[in-house]
Short mmCIF file of C-alpha atoms and ligand atoms in Angstrom, two decimals:
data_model
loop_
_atom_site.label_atom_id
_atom_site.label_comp_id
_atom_site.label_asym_id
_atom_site.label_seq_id
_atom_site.Cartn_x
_atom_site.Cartn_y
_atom_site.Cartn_z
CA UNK V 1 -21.02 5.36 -7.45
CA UNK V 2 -21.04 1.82 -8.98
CA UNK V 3 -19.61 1.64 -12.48
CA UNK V 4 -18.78 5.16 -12.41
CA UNK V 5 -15.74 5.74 -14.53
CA UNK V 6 -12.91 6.93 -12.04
CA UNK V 7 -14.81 6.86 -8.92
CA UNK V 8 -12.35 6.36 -6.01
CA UNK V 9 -12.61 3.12 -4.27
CA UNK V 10 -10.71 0.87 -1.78
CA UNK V 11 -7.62 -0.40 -2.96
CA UNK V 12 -6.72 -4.07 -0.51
CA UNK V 13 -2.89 -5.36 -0.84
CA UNK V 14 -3.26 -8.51 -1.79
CA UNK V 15 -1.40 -11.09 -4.17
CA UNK V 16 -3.60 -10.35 -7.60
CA UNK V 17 -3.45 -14.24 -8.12
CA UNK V 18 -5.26 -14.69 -5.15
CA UNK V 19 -8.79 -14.65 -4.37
CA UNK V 20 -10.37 -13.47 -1.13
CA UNK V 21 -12.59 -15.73 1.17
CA UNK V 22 -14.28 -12.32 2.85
CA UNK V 23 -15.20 -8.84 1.41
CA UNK V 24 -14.35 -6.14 3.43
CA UNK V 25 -17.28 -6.21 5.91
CA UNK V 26 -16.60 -9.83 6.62
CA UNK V 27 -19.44 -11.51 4.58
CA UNK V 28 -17.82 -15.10 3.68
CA UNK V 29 -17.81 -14.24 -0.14
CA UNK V 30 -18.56 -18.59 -0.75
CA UNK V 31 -21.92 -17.54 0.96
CA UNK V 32 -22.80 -14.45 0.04
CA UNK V 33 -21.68 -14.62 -3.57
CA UNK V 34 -19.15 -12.63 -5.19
CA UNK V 35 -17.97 -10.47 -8.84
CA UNK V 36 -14.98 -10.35 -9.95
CA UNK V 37 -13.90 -8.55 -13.10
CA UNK V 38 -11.30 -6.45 -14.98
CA UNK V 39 -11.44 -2.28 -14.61
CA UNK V 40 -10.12 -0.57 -17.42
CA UNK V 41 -10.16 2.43 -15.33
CA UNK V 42 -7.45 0.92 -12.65
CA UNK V 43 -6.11 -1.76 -14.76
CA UNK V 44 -6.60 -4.13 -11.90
CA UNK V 45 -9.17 -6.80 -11.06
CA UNK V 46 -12.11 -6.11 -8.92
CA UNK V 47 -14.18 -7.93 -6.75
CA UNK V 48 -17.73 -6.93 -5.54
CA UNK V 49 -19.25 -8.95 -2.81
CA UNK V 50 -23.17 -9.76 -3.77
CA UNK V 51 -24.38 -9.09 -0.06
CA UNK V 52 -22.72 -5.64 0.35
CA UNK V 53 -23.91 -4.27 -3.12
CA UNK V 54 -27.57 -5.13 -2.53
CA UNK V 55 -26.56 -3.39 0.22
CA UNK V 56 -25.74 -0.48 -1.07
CA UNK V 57 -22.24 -0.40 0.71
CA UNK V 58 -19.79 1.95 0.23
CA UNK V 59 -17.19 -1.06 0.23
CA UNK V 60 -18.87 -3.57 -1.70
CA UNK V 61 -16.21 -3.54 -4.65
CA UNK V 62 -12.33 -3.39 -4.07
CA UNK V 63 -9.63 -3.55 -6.05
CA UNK V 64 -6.66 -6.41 -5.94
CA UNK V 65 -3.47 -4.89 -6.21
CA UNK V 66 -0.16 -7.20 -5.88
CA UNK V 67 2.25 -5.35 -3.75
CA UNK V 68 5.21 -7.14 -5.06
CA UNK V 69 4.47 -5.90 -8.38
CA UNK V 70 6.73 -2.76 -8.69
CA UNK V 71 7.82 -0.81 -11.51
CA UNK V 72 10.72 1.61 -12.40
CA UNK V 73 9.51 5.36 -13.23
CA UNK V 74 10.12 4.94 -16.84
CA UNK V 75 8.36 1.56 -16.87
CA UNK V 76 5.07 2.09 -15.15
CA UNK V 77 2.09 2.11 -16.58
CA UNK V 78 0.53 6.10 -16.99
CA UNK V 79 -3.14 4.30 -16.91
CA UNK V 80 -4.02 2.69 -13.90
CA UNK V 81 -3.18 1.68 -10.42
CA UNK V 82 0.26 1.20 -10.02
CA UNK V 83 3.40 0.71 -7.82
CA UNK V 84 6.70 2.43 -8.83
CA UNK V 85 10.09 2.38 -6.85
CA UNK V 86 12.62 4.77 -7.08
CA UNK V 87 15.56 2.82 -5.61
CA UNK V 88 17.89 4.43 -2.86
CA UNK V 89 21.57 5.48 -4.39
CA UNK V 90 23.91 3.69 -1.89
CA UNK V 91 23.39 0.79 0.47
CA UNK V 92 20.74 2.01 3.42
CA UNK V 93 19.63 4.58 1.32
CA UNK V 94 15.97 6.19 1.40
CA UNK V 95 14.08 4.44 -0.97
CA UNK V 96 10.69 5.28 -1.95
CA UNK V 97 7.29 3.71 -3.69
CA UNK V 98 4.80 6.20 -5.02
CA UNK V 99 0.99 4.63 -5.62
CA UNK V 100 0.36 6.45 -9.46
CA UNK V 101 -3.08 6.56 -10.53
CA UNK V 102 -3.54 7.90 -14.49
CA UNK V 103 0.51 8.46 -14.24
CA UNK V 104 -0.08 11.01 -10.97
CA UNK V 105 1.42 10.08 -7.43
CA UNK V 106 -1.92 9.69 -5.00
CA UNK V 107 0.69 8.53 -1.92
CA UNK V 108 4.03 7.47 -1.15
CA UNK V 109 5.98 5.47 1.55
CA UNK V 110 10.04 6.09 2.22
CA UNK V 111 11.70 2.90 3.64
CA UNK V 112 15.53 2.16 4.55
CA UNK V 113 16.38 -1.50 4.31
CA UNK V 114 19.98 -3.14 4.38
CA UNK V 115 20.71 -6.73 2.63
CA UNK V 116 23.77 -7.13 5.12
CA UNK V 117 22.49 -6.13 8.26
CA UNK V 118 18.93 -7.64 7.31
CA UNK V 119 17.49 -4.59 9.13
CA UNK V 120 14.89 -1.92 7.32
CA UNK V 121 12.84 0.84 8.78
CA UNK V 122 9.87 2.76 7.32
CA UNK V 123 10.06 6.65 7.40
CA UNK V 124 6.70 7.96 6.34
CA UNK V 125 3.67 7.21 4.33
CA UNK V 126 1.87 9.89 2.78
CA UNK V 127 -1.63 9.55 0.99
CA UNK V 128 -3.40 12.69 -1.23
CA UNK V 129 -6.07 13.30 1.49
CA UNK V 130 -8.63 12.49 -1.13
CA UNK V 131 -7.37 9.24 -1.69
CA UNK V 132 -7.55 8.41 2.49
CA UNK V 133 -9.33 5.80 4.25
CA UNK V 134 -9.24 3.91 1.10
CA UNK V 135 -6.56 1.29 1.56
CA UNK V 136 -3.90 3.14 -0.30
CA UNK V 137 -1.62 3.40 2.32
CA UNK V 138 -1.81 -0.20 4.10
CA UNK V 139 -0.87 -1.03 0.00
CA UNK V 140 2.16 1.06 0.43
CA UNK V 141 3.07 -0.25 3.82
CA UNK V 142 2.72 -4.03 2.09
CA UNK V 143 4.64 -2.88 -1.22
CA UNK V 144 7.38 -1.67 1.30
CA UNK V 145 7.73 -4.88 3.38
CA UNK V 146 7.36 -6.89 0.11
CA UNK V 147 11.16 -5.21 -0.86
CA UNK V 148 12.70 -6.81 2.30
CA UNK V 149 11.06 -9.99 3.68
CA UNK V 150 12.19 -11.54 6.49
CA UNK V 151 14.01 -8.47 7.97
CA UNK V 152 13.63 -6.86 11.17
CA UNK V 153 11.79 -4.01 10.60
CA UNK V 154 11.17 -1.05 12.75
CA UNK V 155 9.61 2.56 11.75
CA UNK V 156 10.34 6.36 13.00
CA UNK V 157 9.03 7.99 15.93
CA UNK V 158 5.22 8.21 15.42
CA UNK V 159 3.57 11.60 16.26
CA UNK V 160 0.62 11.38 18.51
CA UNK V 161 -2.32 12.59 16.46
CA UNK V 162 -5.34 10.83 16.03
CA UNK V 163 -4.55 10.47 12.17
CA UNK V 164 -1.17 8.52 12.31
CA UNK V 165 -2.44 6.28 15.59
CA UNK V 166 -6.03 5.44 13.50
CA UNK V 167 -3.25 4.82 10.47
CA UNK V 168 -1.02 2.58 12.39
CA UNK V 169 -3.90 0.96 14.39
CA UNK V 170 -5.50 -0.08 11.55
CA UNK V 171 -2.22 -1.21 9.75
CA UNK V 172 0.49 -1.84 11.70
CA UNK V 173 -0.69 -5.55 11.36
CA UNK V 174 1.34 -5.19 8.01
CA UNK V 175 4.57 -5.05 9.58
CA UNK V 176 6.84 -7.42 10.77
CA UNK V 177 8.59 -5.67 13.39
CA UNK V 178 8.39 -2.78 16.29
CA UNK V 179 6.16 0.42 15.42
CA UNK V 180 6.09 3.79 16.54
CA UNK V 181 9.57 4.05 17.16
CA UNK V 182 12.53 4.27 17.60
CA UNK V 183 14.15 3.49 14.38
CA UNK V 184 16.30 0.27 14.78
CA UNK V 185 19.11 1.87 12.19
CA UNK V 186 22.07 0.08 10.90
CA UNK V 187 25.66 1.82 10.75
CA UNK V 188 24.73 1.40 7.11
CA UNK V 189 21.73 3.83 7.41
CA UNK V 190 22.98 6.26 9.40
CA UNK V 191 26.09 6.52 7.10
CA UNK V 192 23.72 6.79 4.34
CA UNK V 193 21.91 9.49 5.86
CA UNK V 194 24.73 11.46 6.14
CA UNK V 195 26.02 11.57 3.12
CA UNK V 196 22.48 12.54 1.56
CA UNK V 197 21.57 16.14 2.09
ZN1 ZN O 201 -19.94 -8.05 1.96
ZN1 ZN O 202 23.49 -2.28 7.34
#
């Protein structure tokens, strides 16, 4: 799969400035040497860790993405990996951040979050099921917290299937607050909720 154009590959929410000390296995990247370079095909850089490729790993190249880097629908890029927000129409609105890839939405995450009350909750995340198990989701569960830092964040009442706990096990890390429920909502929210249909 290595150089193939468009083949789907982990996606890791991390500042795009930044460079990572470990690939995804845990090799110390200083050690066991490390590629970085630009794909045309997600518009974003990637890094391939030396160790894992000789490998043959699955995971030896990911992608950085930049969770705070959001775009408007009309603004985002229709090539590449990209976060767009639609913004919520009133104060404790839903909100919502789609993951676009080529211009098509692979996953999305709806979040509630109030400047007042300094309170936000995530509703759901949603990733194509092709597109699972490939770090989409913990980037729209970073893009998300990236809108309101520093709140107290909570998220809806989890159900109990193996998918969302192996989701939430493996990134609930991300959030800054209580998972699995129940939603902490402001007056703000729930005011907002009612008045959308
Ligand atoms: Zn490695
Ligand atoms: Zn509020």
């Amino acid at each position: 799969m290595y150089g193939s154009h468009g083949a789907v590959r982990p996606a890791v929410g991390r500042g795009s400035a930044q460079s990572p000390d470990y690939c995804l296995r845990g090799h110390r990247l200083q050690i066991a040497g490390v590629t970085g370079r630009y794909s045309h095909y997600y518009r974003l850089t990637d890094i391939t860790c030396e160790v894992c490729y000789a490998l043959k790993d699955p995971l030896a190249t990911w992608y950085l993405i930049d969770p705070t880097e959001q775009y408007s629908a009309e603004d985002a890029d229709t090539m590449g990996l990209v976060l767009v927000l639609i913004p919520p129409a009133m104060r404790g609105g839903l909100g919502h951040i789609e993951l676009w890839l080529g211009g098509v939405s692979v996953g999305d995450i709806d979040l509630r979050a109030c400047g007042p009350c300094r309170r936000a909750v995530l509703e759901h995340v949603r990733v194509d099921e092709k597109y699972r198990r490939m770090g989409y989701g913990r980037v729209l569960v970073a893009a998300a917290v990236a809108r309101a830092p520093g709140y107290s964040w909570s998220t809806t009442t989890m159900d109990t299937s193996l998918a969302t706990r192996a989701f939430w096990a493996a990134v609930g890390d991300q959030v800054p607050g209580d998972i699995g429920g129940p939603p902490n909502y402001c007056t703000d929210m729930l005011r907002a909720a009612e008045h959308t249909p």
